[in-house]
Amino acid sequence: MRITKKTMAWVLALCMVAGIFFGICWGGKNGASQVLAKEKSFSKLHVEGTHLCNEKGKTVQLRGISSHGLAWFPQYVNKKLFKELHDKWGANAVRLALYTEEYAGYCTGDKNSRKELRKLVRKGVKYATEAGLYVIIDWHILSDGNPKKNQSYAKSFFRMMSKEFKDQNNVIYELCNEPNGGTDWKNIKSYANKIIPIIRKNDEDAIVIVGTPTWSQDLERALESPLNYDNVMYTFHFYSATHKADMRKRVKAVLKAKLPVFVTEFGISEASGNGRISKSGGKKWLDLFDQYGVSYIAFNLSNKDESCALIKSSCQKVNGLKRSDLSAFGKWYYDLLRKKAGKK
Ligand code: IDC
């Protein structure tokens, strides 16, 4: 066959089309591009009234699960389990609890252990993103009752994280799990006013959740004197075998006054994380939060021998969980999440 200029042009054109086609396929198979595609599929959230909204102004209620201490139970930060939480449980969010002091906490180790913990957070964010879950990065203060105590660590941590995740719509920052031990709202505000600008410099409208006094229960203090930023929510935590109608009444009043609240942690055990469970109390609390579109996250994703763990202590699996592998709390929450997500 004589190769004419016309044939050459056709061959060239075909090569170009094939090149583009294979380029797209390769890009699609490549992990990074896939993550990018997923990232774009998360609606950017903002705060309106008591709750979160998506770009179309529709209420978005996040319902999810918190890790136990990341350093303590790192085995549950795995790709398959996070996908299961989304696909099978019907959750749409996870929380990564990074303890600051207890059990190899972020602020108690050396430079290397901090680096390893950041790797774990990164891994959690990646798996959550791939699974289609919003993800809360929780600076889990507890024995360090005043967030000012480890403020310099918090500053550099949130600076790094917000820089890294600035383009991800699904990442939410929780500044201080549970202030306690006499830490007042003035202390917390002063801390939040240092950290929020650091995050906002990298990600100007990221959702930020701020803890409240007395183990994140005194929402009234935030209502009296809110922070001067948009897209800020205030933390409330409850454990239904301890916290009952009198506290529900207080929370309801605050919601009626339109304070944006996020329940970043709850359990149906006693506040110690152990003891008896109250399913009926848990239902009353979640009914209230459903009524106001408030998001909630159950604590915790582990098999620790305590009644607030979602997995039975006899179960050693880290994914592929069946309903029968779950604790009483786990079964109750699994059924509730599936029902809310419209799964049969
Ligand atoms: C508990 C864990 C428990 C651990 C303890 C101290 O369930 O295994 O020994 O912390 O690190 C909270 C805290 C949360 C607690 C939980 C239950 O935010 O860290 O976890 N709780 O006590 N506030 C109220 C209850």
Short mmCIF file of C-alpha atoms and ligand atoms in Angstrom, two decimals:
data_model
loop_
_atom_site.label_atom_id
_atom_site.label_comp_id
_atom_site.label_asym_id
_atom_site.label_seq_id
_atom_site.Cartn_x
_atom_site.Cartn_y
_atom_site.Cartn_z
CA MET A 1 0.00 0.00 0.00
CA ARG A 2 1.24 3.41 -0.95
CA ILE A 3 1.41 5.67 2.11
CA THR A 4 -0.09 8.91 1.03
CA LYS A 5 -0.08 12.12 3.04
CA LYS A 6 -3.77 11.56 3.67
CA THR A 7 -3.19 8.09 5.21
CA MET A 8 -0.44 9.53 7.42
CA ALA A 9 -2.80 12.24 8.66
CA TRP A 10 -5.42 9.62 9.52
CA VAL A 11 -2.89 7.46 11.40
CA LEU A 12 -1.70 10.51 13.35
CA ALA A 13 -5.23 11.54 14.24
CA LEU A 14 -6.07 7.99 15.38
CA CYS A 15 -2.93 7.88 17.55
CA MET A 16 -3.92 11.14 19.18
CA VAL A 17 -7.45 9.96 19.96
CA ALA A 18 -6.10 6.65 21.33
CA GLY A 19 -3.54 8.55 23.39
CA ILE A 20 -6.19 10.73 24.96
CA PHE A 21 -8.42 7.70 25.60
CA PHE A 22 -5.71 5.65 27.31
CA GLY A 23 -4.51 8.70 29.18
CA ILE A 24 -7.96 9.09 30.73
CA CYS A 25 -8.21 5.39 31.58
CA TRP A 26 -4.79 5.38 33.18
CA GLY A 27 -5.58 8.51 35.12
CA GLY A 28 -8.83 6.90 36.31
CA LYS A 29 -7.01 3.84 37.59
CA ASN A 30 -4.41 5.93 39.31
CA GLY A 31 -5.24 6.29 43.03
CA ALA A 32 -4.57 10.01 43.20
CA SER A 33 -6.92 10.88 40.34
CA GLN A 34 -9.62 8.74 41.83
CA VAL A 35 -9.34 10.54 45.13
CA LEU A 36 -9.54 13.83 43.29
CA ALA A 37 -12.71 12.75 41.54
CA LYS A 38 -14.22 11.75 44.89
CA GLU A 39 -13.16 14.97 46.58
CA LYS A 40 -15.13 16.93 44.05
CA SER A 41 -18.22 14.88 44.75
CA PHE A 42 -18.50 16.15 48.35
CA SER A 43 -20.79 19.11 48.63
CA LYS A 44 -19.15 22.08 50.33
CA LEU A 45 -20.96 22.57 53.63
CA HIS A 46 -21.81 25.75 55.47
CA VAL A 47 -23.60 26.52 58.72
CA GLU A 48 -27.17 27.81 58.77
CA GLY A 49 -29.16 28.14 61.98
CA THR A 50 -28.68 25.06 64.14
CA HIS A 51 -27.30 22.84 61.38
CA LEU A 52 -25.15 22.25 58.31
CA CYS A 53 -26.31 22.91 54.74
CA ASN A 54 -25.03 21.90 51.34
CA GLU A 55 -24.38 24.16 48.36
CA LYS A 56 -28.04 23.98 47.36
CA GLY A 57 -29.13 25.15 50.80
CA LYS A 58 -30.47 21.74 51.81
CA THR A 59 -29.96 20.58 55.41
CA VAL A 60 -27.20 18.01 55.70
CA GLN A 61 -27.25 15.89 58.80
CA LEU A 62 -24.03 13.99 59.38
CA ARG A 63 -24.48 10.70 61.21
CA GLY A 64 -21.34 8.83 61.94
CA ILE A 65 -18.85 7.03 64.07
CA SER A 66 -15.81 8.12 66.04
CA SER A 67 -12.60 6.19 66.37
CA HIS A 68 -11.32 5.43 69.86
CA GLY A 69 -7.89 7.00 70.50
CA LEU A 70 -6.14 6.76 67.13
CA ALA A 71 -2.82 5.72 68.64
CA TRP A 72 -4.53 3.17 70.83
CA PHE A 73 -6.70 1.40 68.24
CA PRO A 74 -5.03 2.19 64.89
CA GLN A 75 -6.13 -1.13 63.40
CA TYR A 76 -9.65 0.19 62.84
CA VAL A 77 -8.35 2.90 60.50
CA ASN A 78 -8.55 0.67 57.44
CA LYS A 79 -9.93 1.15 53.97
CA LYS A 80 -12.31 -1.79 54.00
CA LEU A 81 -13.90 -0.90 57.33
CA PHE A 82 -14.44 2.75 56.37
CA LYS A 83 -16.10 1.63 53.14
CA GLU A 84 -18.31 -0.74 55.15
CA LEU A 85 -19.33 2.07 57.50
CA HIS A 86 -20.53 4.01 54.48
CA ASP A 87 -21.99 1.26 52.29
CA LYS A 88 -23.36 -1.15 54.88
CA TRP A 89 -23.97 0.91 58.02
CA GLY A 90 -25.24 3.96 56.13
CA ALA A 91 -22.93 6.40 57.95
CA ASN A 92 -21.85 9.58 56.16
CA ALA A 93 -19.11 10.74 58.52
CA VAL A 94 -16.26 9.51 60.69
CA ARG A 95 -14.33 11.25 63.44
CA LEU A 96 -10.62 10.70 64.01
CA ALA A 97 -9.99 11.14 67.75
CA LEU A 98 -6.41 12.26 68.23
CA TYR A 99 -5.83 12.25 71.99
CA THR A 100 -3.49 15.04 73.03
CA GLU A 101 -2.28 13.51 76.32
CA GLU A 102 -3.67 10.07 77.21
CA TYR A 103 -2.20 6.89 75.79
CA ALA A 104 0.66 8.06 73.58
CA GLY A 105 -1.09 11.38 73.05
CA TYR A 106 0.14 13.79 70.40
CA CYS A 107 1.67 16.26 72.87
CA THR A 108 3.39 13.69 75.09
CA GLY A 109 5.65 11.96 72.57
CA ASP A 110 8.69 13.01 70.56
CA LYS A 111 8.92 14.51 67.08
CA ASN A 112 8.88 11.10 65.48
CA SER A 113 5.76 9.89 67.27
CA ARG A 114 3.97 13.10 66.24
CA LYS A 115 4.97 12.42 62.66
CA GLU A 116 3.59 8.87 62.90
CA LEU A 117 0.32 10.14 64.37
CA ARG A 118 -0.04 12.64 61.53
CA LYS A 119 0.46 9.77 59.10
CA LEU A 120 -2.41 7.96 60.79
CA VAL A 121 -4.65 11.02 60.52
CA ARG A 122 -3.73 11.32 56.84
CA LYS A 123 -4.56 7.66 56.30
CA GLY A 124 -7.92 8.14 58.02
CA VAL A 125 -8.74 11.15 55.85
CA LYS A 126 -7.77 9.24 52.71
CA TYR A 127 -9.90 6.19 53.53
CA ALA A 128 -12.82 8.37 54.55
CA THR A 129 -12.57 10.34 51.32
CA GLU A 130 -12.43 7.20 49.19
CA ALA A 131 -15.43 5.80 51.03
CA GLY A 132 -17.50 8.97 50.53
CA LEU A 133 -17.45 9.99 54.21
CA TYR A 134 -17.05 13.45 55.73
CA VAL A 135 -14.24 13.36 58.26
CA ILE A 136 -13.72 15.26 61.49
CA ILE A 137 -10.18 15.76 62.72
CA ASP A 138 -10.64 15.86 66.49
CA TRP A 139 -8.01 17.41 68.78
CA HIS A 140 -9.03 15.20 71.69
CA ILE A 141 -8.17 17.08 74.86
CA LEU A 142 -9.31 15.30 78.03
CA SER A 143 -6.95 15.18 81.04
CA ASP A 144 -5.50 18.42 79.69
CA GLY A 145 -8.76 20.17 80.54
CA ASN A 146 -7.69 23.59 79.28
CA PRO A 147 -6.95 23.80 75.53
CA LYS A 148 -4.49 26.63 76.24
CA LYS A 149 -2.17 24.07 77.85
CA ASN A 150 -1.10 22.54 74.55
CA GLN A 151 -1.94 25.51 72.36
CA SER A 152 1.43 25.68 70.63
CA TYR A 153 1.11 22.05 69.49
CA ALA A 154 -2.46 22.73 68.36
CA LYS A 155 -1.33 25.74 66.33
CA SER A 156 1.26 23.83 64.37
CA PHE A 157 -0.97 20.75 63.99
CA PHE A 158 -3.94 22.66 62.60
CA ARG A 159 -1.64 24.77 60.40
CA MET A 160 -0.27 21.59 58.79
CA MET A 161 -3.60 19.82 58.48
CA SER A 162 -5.52 22.74 57.01
CA LYS A 163 -2.75 23.35 54.50
CA GLU A 164 -2.79 19.74 53.47
CA PHE A 165 -6.56 19.40 53.21
CA LYS A 166 -7.46 22.88 52.02
CA ASP A 167 -9.01 21.58 48.80
CA GLN A 168 -11.06 18.85 50.44
CA ASN A 169 -14.66 19.75 51.08
CA ASN A 170 -15.15 16.75 53.37
CA VAL A 171 -12.67 17.70 56.11
CA ILE A 172 -14.00 19.34 59.30
CA TYR A 173 -11.86 20.56 62.21
CA GLU A 174 -12.78 19.97 65.86
CA LEU A 175 -10.61 22.24 67.98
CA CYS A 176 -10.90 20.77 71.49
CA ASN A 177 -12.88 17.70 72.43
CA GLU A 178 -13.94 18.38 76.03
CA PRO A 179 -12.65 21.34 78.02
CA ASN A 180 -13.05 20.58 81.75
CA GLY A 181 -11.56 21.12 85.19
CA GLY A 182 -12.81 24.66 85.59
CA THR A 183 -11.80 25.84 82.11
CA ASP A 184 -14.24 28.62 81.32
CA TRP A 185 -15.62 29.90 78.02
CA LYS A 186 -13.20 32.84 78.11
CA ASN A 187 -10.26 30.43 78.00
CA ILE A 188 -11.81 28.42 75.18
CA LYS A 189 -12.66 31.54 73.18
CA SER A 190 -9.17 32.86 73.52
CA TYR A 191 -7.82 29.51 72.24
CA ALA A 192 -10.35 29.32 69.38
CA ASN A 193 -9.52 32.88 68.37
CA LYS A 194 -5.88 31.77 67.95
CA ILE A 195 -6.62 28.55 66.02
CA ILE A 196 -9.48 29.59 63.72
CA PRO A 197 -7.46 32.25 61.85
CA ILE A 198 -4.68 29.70 61.30
CA ILE A 199 -7.13 27.26 59.69
CA ARG A 200 -8.94 29.99 57.77
CA LYS A 201 -5.71 31.30 56.31
CA ASN A 202 -5.40 28.01 54.41
CA ASP A 203 -9.06 27.16 53.98
CA GLU A 204 -11.18 30.27 54.24
CA ASP A 205 -14.53 28.67 54.94
CA ALA A 206 -13.76 25.31 56.53
CA ILE A 207 -16.27 24.12 59.12
CA VAL A 208 -14.81 24.45 62.61
CA ILE A 209 -16.33 22.91 65.76
CA VAL A 210 -15.47 24.36 69.15
CA GLY A 211 -15.73 22.55 72.50
CA THR A 212 -17.72 24.08 75.34
CA PRO A 213 -17.10 24.17 79.14
CA THR A 214 -17.79 21.20 81.46
CA TRP A 215 -16.96 18.34 79.07
CA SER A 216 -18.69 20.08 76.15
CA GLN A 217 -22.05 20.50 77.80
CA ASP A 218 -22.42 24.19 78.66
CA LEU A 219 -23.76 25.39 75.32
CA GLU A 220 -25.35 28.37 77.09
CA ARG A 221 -21.92 30.01 77.42
CA ALA A 222 -21.47 29.92 73.63
CA LEU A 223 -24.97 31.25 73.09
CA GLU A 224 -24.30 34.21 75.42
CA SER A 225 -21.06 35.07 73.68
CA PRO A 226 -20.56 33.37 70.32
CA LEU A 227 -17.35 33.47 68.31
CA ASN A 228 -17.08 36.10 65.67
CA TYR A 229 -16.72 33.79 62.65
CA ASP A 230 -19.03 32.15 60.14
CA ASN A 231 -19.19 28.38 59.78
CA VAL A 232 -18.48 27.72 63.44
CA MET A 233 -20.43 25.13 65.42
CA TYR A 234 -20.38 24.33 69.13
CA THR A 235 -19.82 20.90 70.63
CA PHE A 236 -22.31 19.03 72.75
CA HIS A 237 -21.68 15.52 74.12
CA PHE A 238 -24.03 13.19 75.96
CA TYR A 239 -24.02 9.67 77.43
CA SER A 240 -27.64 8.72 77.84
CA ALA A 241 -27.41 6.51 80.95
CA THR A 242 -26.10 9.59 82.81
CA HIS A 243 -27.44 12.64 80.98
CA LYS A 244 -31.20 12.90 81.02
CA ALA A 245 -34.32 15.07 80.70
CA ASP A 246 -33.01 18.07 82.67
CA MET A 247 -30.03 18.35 80.36
CA ARG A 248 -32.20 17.76 77.28
CA LYS A 249 -34.31 20.71 78.36
CA ARG A 250 -31.25 22.95 78.45
CA VAL A 251 -30.07 21.79 75.02
CA LYS A 252 -33.53 22.28 73.53
CA ALA A 253 -33.63 25.87 74.74
CA VAL A 254 -30.28 26.55 73.09
CA LEU A 255 -31.41 24.96 69.82
CA LYS A 256 -34.59 27.01 69.90
CA ALA A 257 -32.35 30.07 70.16
CA LYS A 258 -30.66 28.81 66.94
CA LEU A 259 -27.16 28.04 68.19
CA PRO A 260 -25.32 25.80 65.67
CA VAL A 261 -24.57 22.56 67.52
CA PHE A 262 -22.65 19.44 66.52
CA VAL A 263 -22.78 16.30 68.70
CA THR A 264 -19.29 15.09 67.87
CA GLU A 265 -19.50 12.35 70.49
CA PHE A 266 -22.25 10.44 72.24
CA GLY A 267 -22.87 7.09 73.84
CA ILE A 268 -25.77 5.30 75.47
CA SER A 269 -23.63 4.12 78.39
CA GLU A 270 -22.79 6.04 81.53
CA ALA A 271 -20.47 9.06 81.15
CA SER A 272 -17.55 6.87 82.26
CA GLY A 273 -17.96 5.02 78.96
CA ASN A 274 -18.97 1.93 80.87
CA GLY A 275 -21.78 0.58 83.09
CA ARG A 276 -25.38 0.23 82.03
CA ILE A 277 -26.81 1.43 78.75
CA SER A 278 -30.00 3.38 78.10
CA LYS A 279 -31.44 2.80 74.64
CA SER A 280 -34.62 4.71 75.43
CA GLY A 281 -32.60 7.71 76.62
CA GLY A 282 -30.45 7.49 73.51
CA LYS A 283 -33.55 7.56 71.33
CA LYS A 284 -34.92 10.62 73.12
CA TRP A 285 -31.65 12.49 72.54
CA LEU A 286 -31.36 11.54 68.88
CA ASP A 287 -35.04 12.37 68.24
CA LEU A 288 -34.31 15.87 69.53
CA PHE A 289 -31.27 16.23 67.29
CA ASP A 290 -33.14 14.86 64.27
CA GLN A 291 -35.83 17.47 64.87
CA TYR A 292 -33.26 20.29 64.61
CA GLY A 293 -31.12 18.69 61.86
CA VAL A 294 -28.18 18.42 64.26
CA SER A 295 -25.39 16.02 63.30
CA TYR A 296 -24.18 13.28 65.63
CA ILE A 297 -21.29 10.85 65.97
CA ALA A 298 -21.22 7.72 68.16
CA PHE A 299 -18.14 6.92 70.26
CA ASN A 300 -16.31 4.48 69.74
CA LEU A 301 -15.10 2.16 67.00
CA SER A 302 -13.22 -0.45 69.00
CA ASN A 303 -13.64 -3.77 70.78
CA LYS A 304 -12.46 -2.41 74.14
CA ASP A 305 -14.23 -4.14 77.00
CA GLU A 306 -16.49 -1.19 77.83
CA SER A 307 -20.14 -0.54 77.07
CA CYS A 308 -19.49 2.46 74.81
CA ALA A 309 -17.45 0.33 72.37
CA LEU A 310 -19.38 -0.57 69.22
CA ILE A 311 -17.67 -3.93 68.66
CA LYS A 312 -17.89 -6.93 71.01
CA SER A 313 -14.73 -7.43 73.03
CA SER A 314 -14.58 -11.06 71.86
CA CYS A 315 -14.45 -10.00 68.20
CA GLN A 316 -10.94 -9.62 66.78
CA LYS A 317 -11.96 -8.63 63.25
CA VAL A 318 -11.00 -5.20 61.98
CA ASN A 319 -13.40 -5.24 59.03
CA GLY A 320 -16.00 -7.53 57.48
CA LEU A 321 -18.08 -6.99 60.62
CA LYS A 322 -21.40 -8.75 60.93
CA ARG A 323 -24.23 -7.48 63.11
CA SER A 324 -23.48 -10.35 65.51
CA ASP A 325 -19.91 -8.99 65.96
CA LEU A 326 -21.29 -5.81 67.51
CA SER A 327 -21.92 -4.91 71.16
CA ALA A 328 -25.45 -4.06 72.39
CA PHE A 329 -24.69 -0.39 71.61
CA GLY A 330 -23.21 -1.37 68.24
CA LYS A 331 -26.32 -3.31 67.21
CA TRP A 332 -28.62 -0.52 68.34
CA TYR A 333 -26.68 2.13 66.40
CA TYR A 334 -26.18 -0.06 63.32
CA ASP A 335 -29.95 -0.58 63.08
CA LEU A 336 -30.62 3.11 63.63
CA LEU A 337 -28.11 4.29 61.01
CA ARG A 338 -29.37 1.82 58.43
CA LYS A 339 -32.94 2.90 59.04
CA LYS A 340 -32.04 6.60 58.68
CA ALA A 341 -30.14 5.85 55.49
CA GLY A 342 -33.20 4.07 54.09
CA LYS A 343 -31.55 0.63 54.07
CA LYS A 344 -33.74 -2.40 54.65
C1 IDC B 1 -12.92 7.12 77.30
C2 IDC B 1 -12.73 5.74 76.69
C3 IDC B 1 -11.94 4.88 77.63
C4 IDC B 1 -10.66 5.59 78.06
C5 IDC B 1 -10.98 6.97 78.59
C6 IDC B 1 -9.74 7.78 78.96
O1 IDC B 1 -14.00 5.18 76.43
O2 IDC B 1 -11.65 3.63 77.02
O3 IDC B 1 -10.03 4.83 79.05
O4 IDC B 1 -11.69 7.69 77.62
O5 IDC B 1 -8.93 7.98 77.87
C7 IDC B 1 -15.70 11.31 76.99
C8 IDC B 1 -14.40 11.49 76.30
C9 IDC B 1 -13.86 10.18 75.81
C10 IDC B 1 -14.13 9.08 76.81
C11 IDC B 1 -15.64 8.89 76.88
C12 IDC B 1 -16.08 7.74 77.81
O6 IDC B 1 -14.44 12.44 75.25
O7 IDC B 1 -12.48 10.32 75.56
O8 IDC B 1 -13.52 7.92 76.36
N1 IDC B 1 -16.25 10.14 77.33
O9 IDC B 1 -15.68 8.01 79.12
N2 IDC B 1 -16.51 12.26 77.42
C13 IDC B 1 -17.56 11.71 78.06
C14 IDC B 1 -17.41 10.35 78.00
#
